[in-house]
Short mmCIF file of C-alpha atoms and ligand atoms in Angstrom, two decimals:
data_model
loop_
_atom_site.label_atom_id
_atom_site.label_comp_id
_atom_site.label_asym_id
_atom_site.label_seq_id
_atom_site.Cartn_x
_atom_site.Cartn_y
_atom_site.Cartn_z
CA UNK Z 125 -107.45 -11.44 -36.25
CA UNK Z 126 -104.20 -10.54 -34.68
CA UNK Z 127 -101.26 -11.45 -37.09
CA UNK Z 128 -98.04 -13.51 -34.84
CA UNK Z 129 -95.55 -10.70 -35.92
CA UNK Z 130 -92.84 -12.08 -38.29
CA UNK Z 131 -90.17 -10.56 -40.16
CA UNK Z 132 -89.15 -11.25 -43.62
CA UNK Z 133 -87.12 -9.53 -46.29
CA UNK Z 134 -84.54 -10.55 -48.82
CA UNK Z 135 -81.57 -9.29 -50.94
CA UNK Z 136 -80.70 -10.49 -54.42
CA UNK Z 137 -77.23 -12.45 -55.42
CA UNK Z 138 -76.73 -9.97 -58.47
CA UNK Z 139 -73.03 -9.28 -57.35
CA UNK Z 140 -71.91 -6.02 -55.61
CA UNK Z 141 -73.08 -5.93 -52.04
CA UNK Z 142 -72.75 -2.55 -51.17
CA UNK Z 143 -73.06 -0.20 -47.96
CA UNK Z 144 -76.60 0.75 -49.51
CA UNK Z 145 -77.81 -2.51 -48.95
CA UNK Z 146 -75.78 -3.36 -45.48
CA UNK Z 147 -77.08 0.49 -43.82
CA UNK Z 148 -80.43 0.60 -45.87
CA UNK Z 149 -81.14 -3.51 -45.18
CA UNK Z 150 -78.75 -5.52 -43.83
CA UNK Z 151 -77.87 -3.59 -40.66
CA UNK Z 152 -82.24 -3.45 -40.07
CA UNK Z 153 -82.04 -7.15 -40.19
CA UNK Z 154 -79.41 -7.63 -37.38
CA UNK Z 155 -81.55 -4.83 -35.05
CA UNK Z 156 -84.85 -6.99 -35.67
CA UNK Z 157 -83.48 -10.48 -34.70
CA UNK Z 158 -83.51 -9.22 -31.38
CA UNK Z 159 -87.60 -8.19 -31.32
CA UNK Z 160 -89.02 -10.66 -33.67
CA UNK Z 161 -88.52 -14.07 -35.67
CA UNK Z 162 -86.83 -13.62 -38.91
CA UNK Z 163 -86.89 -14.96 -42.10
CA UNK Z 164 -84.00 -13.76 -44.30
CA UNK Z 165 -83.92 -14.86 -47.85
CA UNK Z 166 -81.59 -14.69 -50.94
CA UNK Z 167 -84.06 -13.98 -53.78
CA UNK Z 168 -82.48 -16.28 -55.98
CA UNK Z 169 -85.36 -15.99 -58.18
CA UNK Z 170 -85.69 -12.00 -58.81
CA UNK Z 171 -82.00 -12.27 -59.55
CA UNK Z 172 -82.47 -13.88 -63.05
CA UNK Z 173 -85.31 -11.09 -64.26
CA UNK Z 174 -83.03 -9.26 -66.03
CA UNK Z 175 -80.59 -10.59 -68.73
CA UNK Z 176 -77.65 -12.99 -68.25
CA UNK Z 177 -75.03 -10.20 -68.91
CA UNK Z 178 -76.95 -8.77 -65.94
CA UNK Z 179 -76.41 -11.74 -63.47
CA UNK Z 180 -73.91 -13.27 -64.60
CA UNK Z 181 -74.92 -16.57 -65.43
CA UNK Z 182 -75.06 -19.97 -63.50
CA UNK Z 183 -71.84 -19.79 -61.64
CA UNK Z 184 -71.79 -16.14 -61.09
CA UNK Z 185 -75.32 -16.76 -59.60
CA UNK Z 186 -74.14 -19.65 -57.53
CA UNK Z 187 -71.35 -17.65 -56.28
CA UNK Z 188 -73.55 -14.79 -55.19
CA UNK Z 189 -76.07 -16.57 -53.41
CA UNK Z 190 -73.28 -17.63 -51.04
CA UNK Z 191 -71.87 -14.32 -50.36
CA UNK Z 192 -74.71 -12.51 -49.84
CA UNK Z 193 -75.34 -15.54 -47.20
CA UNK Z 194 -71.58 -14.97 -45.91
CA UNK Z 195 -72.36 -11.06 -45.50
CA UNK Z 196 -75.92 -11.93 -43.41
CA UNK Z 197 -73.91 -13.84 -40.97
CA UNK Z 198 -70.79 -12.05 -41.10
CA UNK Z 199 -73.22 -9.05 -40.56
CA UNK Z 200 -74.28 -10.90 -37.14
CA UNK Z 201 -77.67 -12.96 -38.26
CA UNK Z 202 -77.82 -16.01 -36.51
CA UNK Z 203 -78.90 -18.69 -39.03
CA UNK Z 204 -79.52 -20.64 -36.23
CA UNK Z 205 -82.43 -18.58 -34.31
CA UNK Z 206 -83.14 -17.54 -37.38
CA UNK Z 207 -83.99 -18.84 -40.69
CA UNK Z 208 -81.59 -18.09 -43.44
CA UNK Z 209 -82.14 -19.75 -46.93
CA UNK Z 210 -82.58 -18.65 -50.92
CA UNK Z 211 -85.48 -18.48 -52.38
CA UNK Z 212 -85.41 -21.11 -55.42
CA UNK Z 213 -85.57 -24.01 -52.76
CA UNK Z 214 -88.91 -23.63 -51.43
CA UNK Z 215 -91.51 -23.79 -54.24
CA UNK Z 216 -94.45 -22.16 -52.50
CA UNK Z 217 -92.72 -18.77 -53.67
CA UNK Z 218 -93.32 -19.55 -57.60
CA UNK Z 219 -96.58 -21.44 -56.12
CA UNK Z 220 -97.95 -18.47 -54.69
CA UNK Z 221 -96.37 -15.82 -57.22
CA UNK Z 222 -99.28 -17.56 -59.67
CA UNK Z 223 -102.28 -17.35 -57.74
CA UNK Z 224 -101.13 -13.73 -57.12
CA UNK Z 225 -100.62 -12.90 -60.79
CA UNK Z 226 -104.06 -14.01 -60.89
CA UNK Z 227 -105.08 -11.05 -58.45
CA UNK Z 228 -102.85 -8.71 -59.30
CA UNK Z 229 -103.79 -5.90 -61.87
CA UNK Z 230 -101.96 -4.95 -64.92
CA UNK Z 231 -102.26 -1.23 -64.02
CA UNK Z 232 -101.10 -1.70 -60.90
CA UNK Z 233 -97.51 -3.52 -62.36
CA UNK Z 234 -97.58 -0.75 -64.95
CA UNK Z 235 -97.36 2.07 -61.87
CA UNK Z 236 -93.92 0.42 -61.12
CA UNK Z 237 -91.28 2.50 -61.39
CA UNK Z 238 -88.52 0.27 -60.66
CA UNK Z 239 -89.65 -1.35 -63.59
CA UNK Z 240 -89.52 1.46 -65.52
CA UNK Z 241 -85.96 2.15 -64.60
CA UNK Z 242 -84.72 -1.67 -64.65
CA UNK Z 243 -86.23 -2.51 -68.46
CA UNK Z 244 -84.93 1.34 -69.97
CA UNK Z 245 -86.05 2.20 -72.91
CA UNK Z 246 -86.33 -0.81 -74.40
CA UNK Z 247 -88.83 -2.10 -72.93
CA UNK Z 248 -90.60 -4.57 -75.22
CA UNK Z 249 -87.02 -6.56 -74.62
CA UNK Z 250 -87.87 -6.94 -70.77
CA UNK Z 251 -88.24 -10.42 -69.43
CA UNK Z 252 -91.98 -11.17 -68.06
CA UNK Z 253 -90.21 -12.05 -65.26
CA UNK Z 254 -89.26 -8.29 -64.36
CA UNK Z 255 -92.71 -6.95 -65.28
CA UNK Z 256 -93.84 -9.83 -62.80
CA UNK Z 257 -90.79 -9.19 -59.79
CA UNK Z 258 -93.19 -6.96 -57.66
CA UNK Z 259 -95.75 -10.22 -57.92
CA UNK Z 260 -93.00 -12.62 -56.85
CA UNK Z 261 -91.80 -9.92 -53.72
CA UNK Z 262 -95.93 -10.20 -52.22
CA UNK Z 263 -95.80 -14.07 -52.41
CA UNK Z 264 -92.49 -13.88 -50.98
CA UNK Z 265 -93.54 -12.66 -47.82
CA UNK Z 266 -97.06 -13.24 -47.55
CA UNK Z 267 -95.93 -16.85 -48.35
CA UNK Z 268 -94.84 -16.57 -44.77
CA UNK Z 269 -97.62 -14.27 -43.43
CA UNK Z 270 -94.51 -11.60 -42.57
CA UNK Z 271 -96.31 -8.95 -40.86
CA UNK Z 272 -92.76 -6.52 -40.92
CA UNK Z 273 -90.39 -5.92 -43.85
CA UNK Z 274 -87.47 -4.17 -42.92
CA UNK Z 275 -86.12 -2.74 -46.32
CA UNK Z 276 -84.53 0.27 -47.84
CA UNK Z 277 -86.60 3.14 -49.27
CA UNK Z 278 -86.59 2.03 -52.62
CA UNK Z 279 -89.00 -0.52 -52.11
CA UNK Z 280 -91.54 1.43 -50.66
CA UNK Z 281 -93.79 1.42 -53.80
CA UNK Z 282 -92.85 -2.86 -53.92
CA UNK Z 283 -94.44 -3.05 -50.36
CA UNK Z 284 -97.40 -0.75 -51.69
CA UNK Z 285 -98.12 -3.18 -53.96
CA UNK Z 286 -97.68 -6.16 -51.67
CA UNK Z 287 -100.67 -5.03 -49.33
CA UNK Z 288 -102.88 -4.07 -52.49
CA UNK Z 289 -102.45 -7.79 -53.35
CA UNK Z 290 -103.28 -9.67 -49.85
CA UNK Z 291 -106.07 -6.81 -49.25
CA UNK Z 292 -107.77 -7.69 -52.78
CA UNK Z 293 -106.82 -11.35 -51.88
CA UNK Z 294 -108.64 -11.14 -48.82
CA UNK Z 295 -111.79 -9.49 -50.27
CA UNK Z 296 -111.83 -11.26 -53.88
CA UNK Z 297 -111.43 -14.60 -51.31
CA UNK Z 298 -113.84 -13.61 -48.33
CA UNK Z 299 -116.45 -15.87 -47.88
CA UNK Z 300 -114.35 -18.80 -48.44
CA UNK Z 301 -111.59 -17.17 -46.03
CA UNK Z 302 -114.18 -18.00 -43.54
CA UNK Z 303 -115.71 -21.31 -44.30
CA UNK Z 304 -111.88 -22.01 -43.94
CA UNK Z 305 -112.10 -20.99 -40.31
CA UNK Z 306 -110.61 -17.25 -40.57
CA UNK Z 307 -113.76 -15.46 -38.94
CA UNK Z 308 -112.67 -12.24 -39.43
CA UNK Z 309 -112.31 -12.66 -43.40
CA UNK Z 310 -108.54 -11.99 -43.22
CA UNK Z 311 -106.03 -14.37 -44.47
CA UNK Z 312 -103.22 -12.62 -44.93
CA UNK Z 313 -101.88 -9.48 -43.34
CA UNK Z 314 -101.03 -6.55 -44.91
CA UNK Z 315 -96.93 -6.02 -44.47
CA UNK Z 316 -96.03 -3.01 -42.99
CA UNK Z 317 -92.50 -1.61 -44.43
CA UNK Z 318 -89.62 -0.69 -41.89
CA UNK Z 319 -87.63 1.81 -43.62
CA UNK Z 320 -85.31 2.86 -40.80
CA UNK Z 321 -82.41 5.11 -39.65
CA UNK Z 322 -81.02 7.65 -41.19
CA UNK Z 323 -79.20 5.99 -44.19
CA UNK Z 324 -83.14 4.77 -45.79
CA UNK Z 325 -81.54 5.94 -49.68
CA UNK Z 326 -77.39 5.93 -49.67
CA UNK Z 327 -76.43 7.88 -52.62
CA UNK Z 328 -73.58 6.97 -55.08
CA UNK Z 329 -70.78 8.71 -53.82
CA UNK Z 330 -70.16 10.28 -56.94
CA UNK Z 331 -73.39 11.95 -57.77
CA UNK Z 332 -75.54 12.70 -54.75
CA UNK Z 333 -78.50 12.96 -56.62
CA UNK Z 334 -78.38 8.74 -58.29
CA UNK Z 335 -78.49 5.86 -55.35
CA UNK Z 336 -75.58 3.97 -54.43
CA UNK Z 337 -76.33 0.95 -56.90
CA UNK Z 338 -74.93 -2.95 -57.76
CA UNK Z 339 -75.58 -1.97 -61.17
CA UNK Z 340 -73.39 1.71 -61.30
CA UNK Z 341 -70.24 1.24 -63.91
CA UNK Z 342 -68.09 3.38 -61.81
CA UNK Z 343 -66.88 0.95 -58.73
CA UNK Z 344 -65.93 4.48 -57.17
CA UNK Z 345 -69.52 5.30 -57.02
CA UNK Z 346 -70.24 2.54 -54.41
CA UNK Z 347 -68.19 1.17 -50.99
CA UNK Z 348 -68.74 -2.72 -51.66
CA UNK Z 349 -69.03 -4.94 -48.53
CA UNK Z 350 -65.80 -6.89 -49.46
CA UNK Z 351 -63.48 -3.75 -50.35
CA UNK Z 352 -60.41 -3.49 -48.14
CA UNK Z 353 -59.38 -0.73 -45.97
CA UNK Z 354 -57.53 1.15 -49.19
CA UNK Z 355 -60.29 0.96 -51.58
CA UNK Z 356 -62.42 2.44 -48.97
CA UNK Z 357 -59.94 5.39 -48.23
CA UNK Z 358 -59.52 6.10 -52.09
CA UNK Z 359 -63.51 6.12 -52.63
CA UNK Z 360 -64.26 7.89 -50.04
CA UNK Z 361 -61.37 10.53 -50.48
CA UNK Z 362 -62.60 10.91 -53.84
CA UNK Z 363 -66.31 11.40 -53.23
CA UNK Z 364 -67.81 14.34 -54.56
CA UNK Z 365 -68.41 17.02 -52.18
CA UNK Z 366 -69.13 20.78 -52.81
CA UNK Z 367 -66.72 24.07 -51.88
CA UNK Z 368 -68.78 24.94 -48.79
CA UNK Z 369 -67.76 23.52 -45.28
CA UNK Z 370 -70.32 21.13 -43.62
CA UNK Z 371 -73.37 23.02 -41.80
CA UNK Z 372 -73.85 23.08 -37.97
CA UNK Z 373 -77.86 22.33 -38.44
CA UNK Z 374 -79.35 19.90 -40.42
CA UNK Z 375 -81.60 21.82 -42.68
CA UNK Z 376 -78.12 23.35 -43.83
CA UNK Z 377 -77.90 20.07 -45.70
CA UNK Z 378 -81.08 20.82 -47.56
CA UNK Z 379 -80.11 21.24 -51.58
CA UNK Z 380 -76.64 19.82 -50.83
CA UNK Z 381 -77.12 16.23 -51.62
CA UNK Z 382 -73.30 14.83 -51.60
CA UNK Z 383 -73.08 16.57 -48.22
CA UNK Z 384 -76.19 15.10 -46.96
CA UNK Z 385 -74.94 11.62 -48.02
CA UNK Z 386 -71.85 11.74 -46.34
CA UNK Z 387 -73.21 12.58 -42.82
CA UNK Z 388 -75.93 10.04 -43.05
CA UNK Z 389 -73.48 7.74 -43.93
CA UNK Z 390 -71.42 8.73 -40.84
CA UNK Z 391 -74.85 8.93 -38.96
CA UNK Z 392 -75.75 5.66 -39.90
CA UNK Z 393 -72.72 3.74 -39.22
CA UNK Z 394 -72.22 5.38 -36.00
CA UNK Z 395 -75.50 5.09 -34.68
CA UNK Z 396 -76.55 8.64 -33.95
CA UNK Z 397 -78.53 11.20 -35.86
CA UNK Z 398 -77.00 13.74 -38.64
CA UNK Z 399 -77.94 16.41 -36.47
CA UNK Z 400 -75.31 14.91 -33.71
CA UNK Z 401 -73.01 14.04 -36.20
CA UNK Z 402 -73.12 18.06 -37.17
CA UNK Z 403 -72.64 19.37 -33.99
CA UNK Z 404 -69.06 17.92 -34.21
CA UNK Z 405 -68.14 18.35 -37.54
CA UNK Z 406 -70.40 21.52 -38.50
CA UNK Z 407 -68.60 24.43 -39.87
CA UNK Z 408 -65.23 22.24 -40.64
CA UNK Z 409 -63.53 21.04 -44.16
CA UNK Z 410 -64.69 17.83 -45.79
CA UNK Z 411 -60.75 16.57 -45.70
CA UNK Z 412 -61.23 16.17 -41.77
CA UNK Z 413 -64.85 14.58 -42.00
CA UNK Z 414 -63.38 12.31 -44.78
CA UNK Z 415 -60.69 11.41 -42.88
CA UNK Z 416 -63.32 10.61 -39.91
CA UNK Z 417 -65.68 9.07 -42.26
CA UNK Z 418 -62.87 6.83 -43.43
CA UNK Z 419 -61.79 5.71 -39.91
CA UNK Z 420 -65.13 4.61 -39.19
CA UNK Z 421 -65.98 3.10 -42.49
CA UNK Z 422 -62.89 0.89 -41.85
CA UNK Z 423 -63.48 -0.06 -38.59
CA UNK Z 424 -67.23 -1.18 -39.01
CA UNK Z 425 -66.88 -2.75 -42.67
CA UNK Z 426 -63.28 -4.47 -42.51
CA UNK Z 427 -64.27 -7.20 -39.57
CA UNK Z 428 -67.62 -7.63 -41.94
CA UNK Z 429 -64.90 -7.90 -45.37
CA UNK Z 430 -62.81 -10.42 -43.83
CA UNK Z 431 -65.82 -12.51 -42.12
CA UNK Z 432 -67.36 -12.60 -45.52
CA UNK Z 433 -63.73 -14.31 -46.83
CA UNK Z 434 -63.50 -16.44 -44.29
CA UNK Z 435 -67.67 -17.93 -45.09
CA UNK Z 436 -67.06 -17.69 -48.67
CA UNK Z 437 -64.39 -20.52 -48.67
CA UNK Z 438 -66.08 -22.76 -46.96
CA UNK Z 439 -69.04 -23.61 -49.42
CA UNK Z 440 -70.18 -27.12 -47.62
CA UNK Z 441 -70.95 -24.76 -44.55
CA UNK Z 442 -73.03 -22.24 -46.10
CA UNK Z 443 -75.00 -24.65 -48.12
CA UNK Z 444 -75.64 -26.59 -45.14
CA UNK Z 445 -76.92 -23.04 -43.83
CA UNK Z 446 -79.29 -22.79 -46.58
CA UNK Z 447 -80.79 -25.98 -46.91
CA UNK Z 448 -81.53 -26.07 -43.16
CA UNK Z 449 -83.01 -22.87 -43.78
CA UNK Z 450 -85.12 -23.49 -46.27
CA UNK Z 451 -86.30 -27.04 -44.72
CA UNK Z 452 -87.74 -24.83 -41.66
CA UNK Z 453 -89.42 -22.37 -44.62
CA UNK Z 454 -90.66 -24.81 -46.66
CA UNK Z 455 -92.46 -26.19 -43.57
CA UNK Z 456 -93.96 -22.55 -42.95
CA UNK Z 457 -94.65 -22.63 -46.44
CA UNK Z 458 -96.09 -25.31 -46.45
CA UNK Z 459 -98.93 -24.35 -44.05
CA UNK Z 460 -99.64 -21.48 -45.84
CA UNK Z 461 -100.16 -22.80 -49.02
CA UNK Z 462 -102.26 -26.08 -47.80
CA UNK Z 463 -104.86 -23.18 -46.74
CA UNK Z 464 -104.40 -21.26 -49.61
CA UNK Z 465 -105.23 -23.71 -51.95
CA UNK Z 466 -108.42 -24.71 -49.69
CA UNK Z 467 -109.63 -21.10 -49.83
CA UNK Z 468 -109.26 -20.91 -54.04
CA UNK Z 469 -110.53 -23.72 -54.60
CA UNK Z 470 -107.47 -26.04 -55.68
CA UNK Z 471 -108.06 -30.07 -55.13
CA UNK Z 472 -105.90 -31.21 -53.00
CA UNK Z 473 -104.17 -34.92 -53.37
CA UNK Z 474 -102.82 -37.75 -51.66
CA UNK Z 475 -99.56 -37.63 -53.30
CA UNK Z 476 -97.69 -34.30 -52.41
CA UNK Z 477 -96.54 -32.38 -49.48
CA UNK Z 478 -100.42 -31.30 -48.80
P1 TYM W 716 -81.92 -5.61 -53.57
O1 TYM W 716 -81.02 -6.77 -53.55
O2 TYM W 716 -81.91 -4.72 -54.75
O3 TYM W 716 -81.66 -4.69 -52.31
C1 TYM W 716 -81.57 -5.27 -51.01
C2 TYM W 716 -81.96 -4.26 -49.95
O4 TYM W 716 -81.05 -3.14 -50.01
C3 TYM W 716 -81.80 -1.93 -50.06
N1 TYM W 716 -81.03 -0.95 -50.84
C4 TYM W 716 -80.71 0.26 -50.39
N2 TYM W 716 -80.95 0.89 -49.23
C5 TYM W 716 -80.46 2.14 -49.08
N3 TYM W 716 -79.73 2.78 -50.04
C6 TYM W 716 -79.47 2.19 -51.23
N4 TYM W 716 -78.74 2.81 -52.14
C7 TYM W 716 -79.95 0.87 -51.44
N5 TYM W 716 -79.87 -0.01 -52.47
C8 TYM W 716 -80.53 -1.11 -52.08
C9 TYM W 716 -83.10 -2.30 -50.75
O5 TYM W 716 -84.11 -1.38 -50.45
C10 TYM W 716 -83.36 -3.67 -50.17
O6 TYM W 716 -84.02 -3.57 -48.92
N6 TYM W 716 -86.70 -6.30 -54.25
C11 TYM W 716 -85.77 -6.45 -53.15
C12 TYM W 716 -85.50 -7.90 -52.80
C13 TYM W 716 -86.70 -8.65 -52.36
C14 TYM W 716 -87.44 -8.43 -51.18
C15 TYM W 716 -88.47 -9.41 -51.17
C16 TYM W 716 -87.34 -7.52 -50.14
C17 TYM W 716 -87.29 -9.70 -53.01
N7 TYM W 716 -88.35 -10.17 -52.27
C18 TYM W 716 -89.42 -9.48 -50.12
C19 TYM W 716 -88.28 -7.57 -49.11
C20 TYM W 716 -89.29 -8.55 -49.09
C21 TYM W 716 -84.51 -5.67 -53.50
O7 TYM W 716 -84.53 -4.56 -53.88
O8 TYM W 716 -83.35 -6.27 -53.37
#
């Protein structure tokens, strides 16, 4: 069968939106609104996996879930066209999540290597719930049937994972995929990552070879979406960079990671390639590219900043964004689960949704 294309990603509340996540996600998301129907979440949910010092507890939480809802709009998604809404309010997510963990293999989890990285070195200490995060991402948008997930490059091995699980799904499930009507055997469709543009793995501007991350303790390592114009000048002026000038060609960037950061930053947010961002600035200092770099940093991220204030104090309206939003999910949802519980087997009753 021929999946309806659909678009879904998210973006947790964990604090720190940062131009990793606008160039790498965020800026993805805007570009596919004009293609496809979108479904743009705040993963609620995955934001709680790691400990409370991590996320900051229940109004730190609360708070993030409406700014990283202020910097989709502010960003230019239309909550309207589109659906906008966190994750916690539609249930089908946790619904789903368990009939995955059901499919899903504990060697596959243990491949993770986000895990790895999130739960350290002490890893007996980690939360079930961050073992489990890759299970919760699948049912988040096969929950939907998403057929496109725009993310950055970091969750390639995530998406991996997500097609293992509707692919086993689909074969552990076949015959009664088709006594459910699905002829072909195929109930959901394997989600085919979008990792686009030349900023796919932003870098923390103070060691090329790290990514730009919430989590980093130096703020000067990452340009947050809600810094003003002089926090962006001093960050960037301070990035690392190395004694040579910039190359003309882009295989010059090759082994010179703070270099190549910088120009597909500059790439990115101007919308052209590193190589034509090299032709102007190849062979000149990194004080004139910075000063470039800032220029345009500041002219694309400011409007963004002070879009993002003007959202954030008005809670009433962005709650009233996600609650629509996640009354147009949950009825998606809702679909998807009524025939998922069919094909497993699950008795259905009067009394709920189904
Ligand atoms: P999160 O919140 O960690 O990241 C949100 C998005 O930002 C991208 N990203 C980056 N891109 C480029 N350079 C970076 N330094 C950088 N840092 C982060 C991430 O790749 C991501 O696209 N697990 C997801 C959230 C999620 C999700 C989903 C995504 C939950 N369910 C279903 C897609 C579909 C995550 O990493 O969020």
């Amino acid at each position: 069968m021929a999946f309806t294309e659909l678009v879904f990603s998210g973006v947790q509340p964990t604090g720190n939106l940062h131009l990793g996540n606008y160039l790498g996600a965020i800026v993805n998301f805007v570009k596919m609104q004009e293609t496809h129907n979108c479904i743009y979440c705040v993963v609620d949910m995955h934001a709680i996996t790691q400990g409370v010092d991590v996320w900051g507890g229940p109004t730190e939480l609360a708070r993030n879930t409406r700014e990283v809802t202020a910097a989709f709009i502010a960003a230019g998604i239309d909550p309207k066209k589109h659906i906008v809404f966190n994750q916690s309010q539609v249930a089908g997510h946790a619904e789903l999540a368990w009939i995955f963990n059901c499919v899903a293999r504990v060697g596959w989890l243990n491949r993770m290597t986000q895990f790895k990285e999130k739960a350290g070195k002490d890893r007996e200490n980690a939360s079930i719930g961050l073992y489990d995060y890759p299970v919760l991402m699948a049912a988040d948008i096969l929950l939907y049937r998403a057929t496109h997930v725009p993310v950055g490059e970091d969750q390639k091995q995530h998406l991996e994972l997500s097609r293992d699980i509707a692919q086993k799904f689909n074969n552990d499930f076949a015959d009664s995929i088709r006594r459910s009507g699905f002829d072909d055997g195929l109930f959901f469709p394997l989600p085919e990552p979008l990792i686009m543009g030349p900023a796919t793995r932003v870098m923390s501007l103070r060691d090329g070879t790290k990514k730009m991350s919430k989590s980093d303790a130096s703020d000067y390592s990452r340009i947050n979406l809600t810094d003003d114009a002089d926090a962006i000048a001093q960050k960037i002026r301070k990035a690392k960079t190395d004694p040579e000038p910039l190359p003309s060609e882009e295989k010059g960037l090759e082994a010179r990671p703070e270099a190549d950061n910088l120009v597909g930053i500059f790439a990115a947010l101007s919308a052209r390639s590193k190589q034509d961002v090299l032709r102007e600035f190849g062979g000149g200092q990194f004080s004139s590219f910075k000063n470039a770099l800032v220029e345009l940093c500041v002219s694309k991220l400011s409007p963004i900043a002070g879009e993002m204030k003007r959202l954030v104090a008005d809670p009433a309206y962005i709650d009233r964004v996600l609650i629509d939003g996640a009354d147009r999910a949950r009825a998606l949802a809702d679909q998807t689960m009524t025939k998922t519980k069919d094909i497993v087997g699950f008795i259905r009753g009067q009394t709920g949704p189904w």
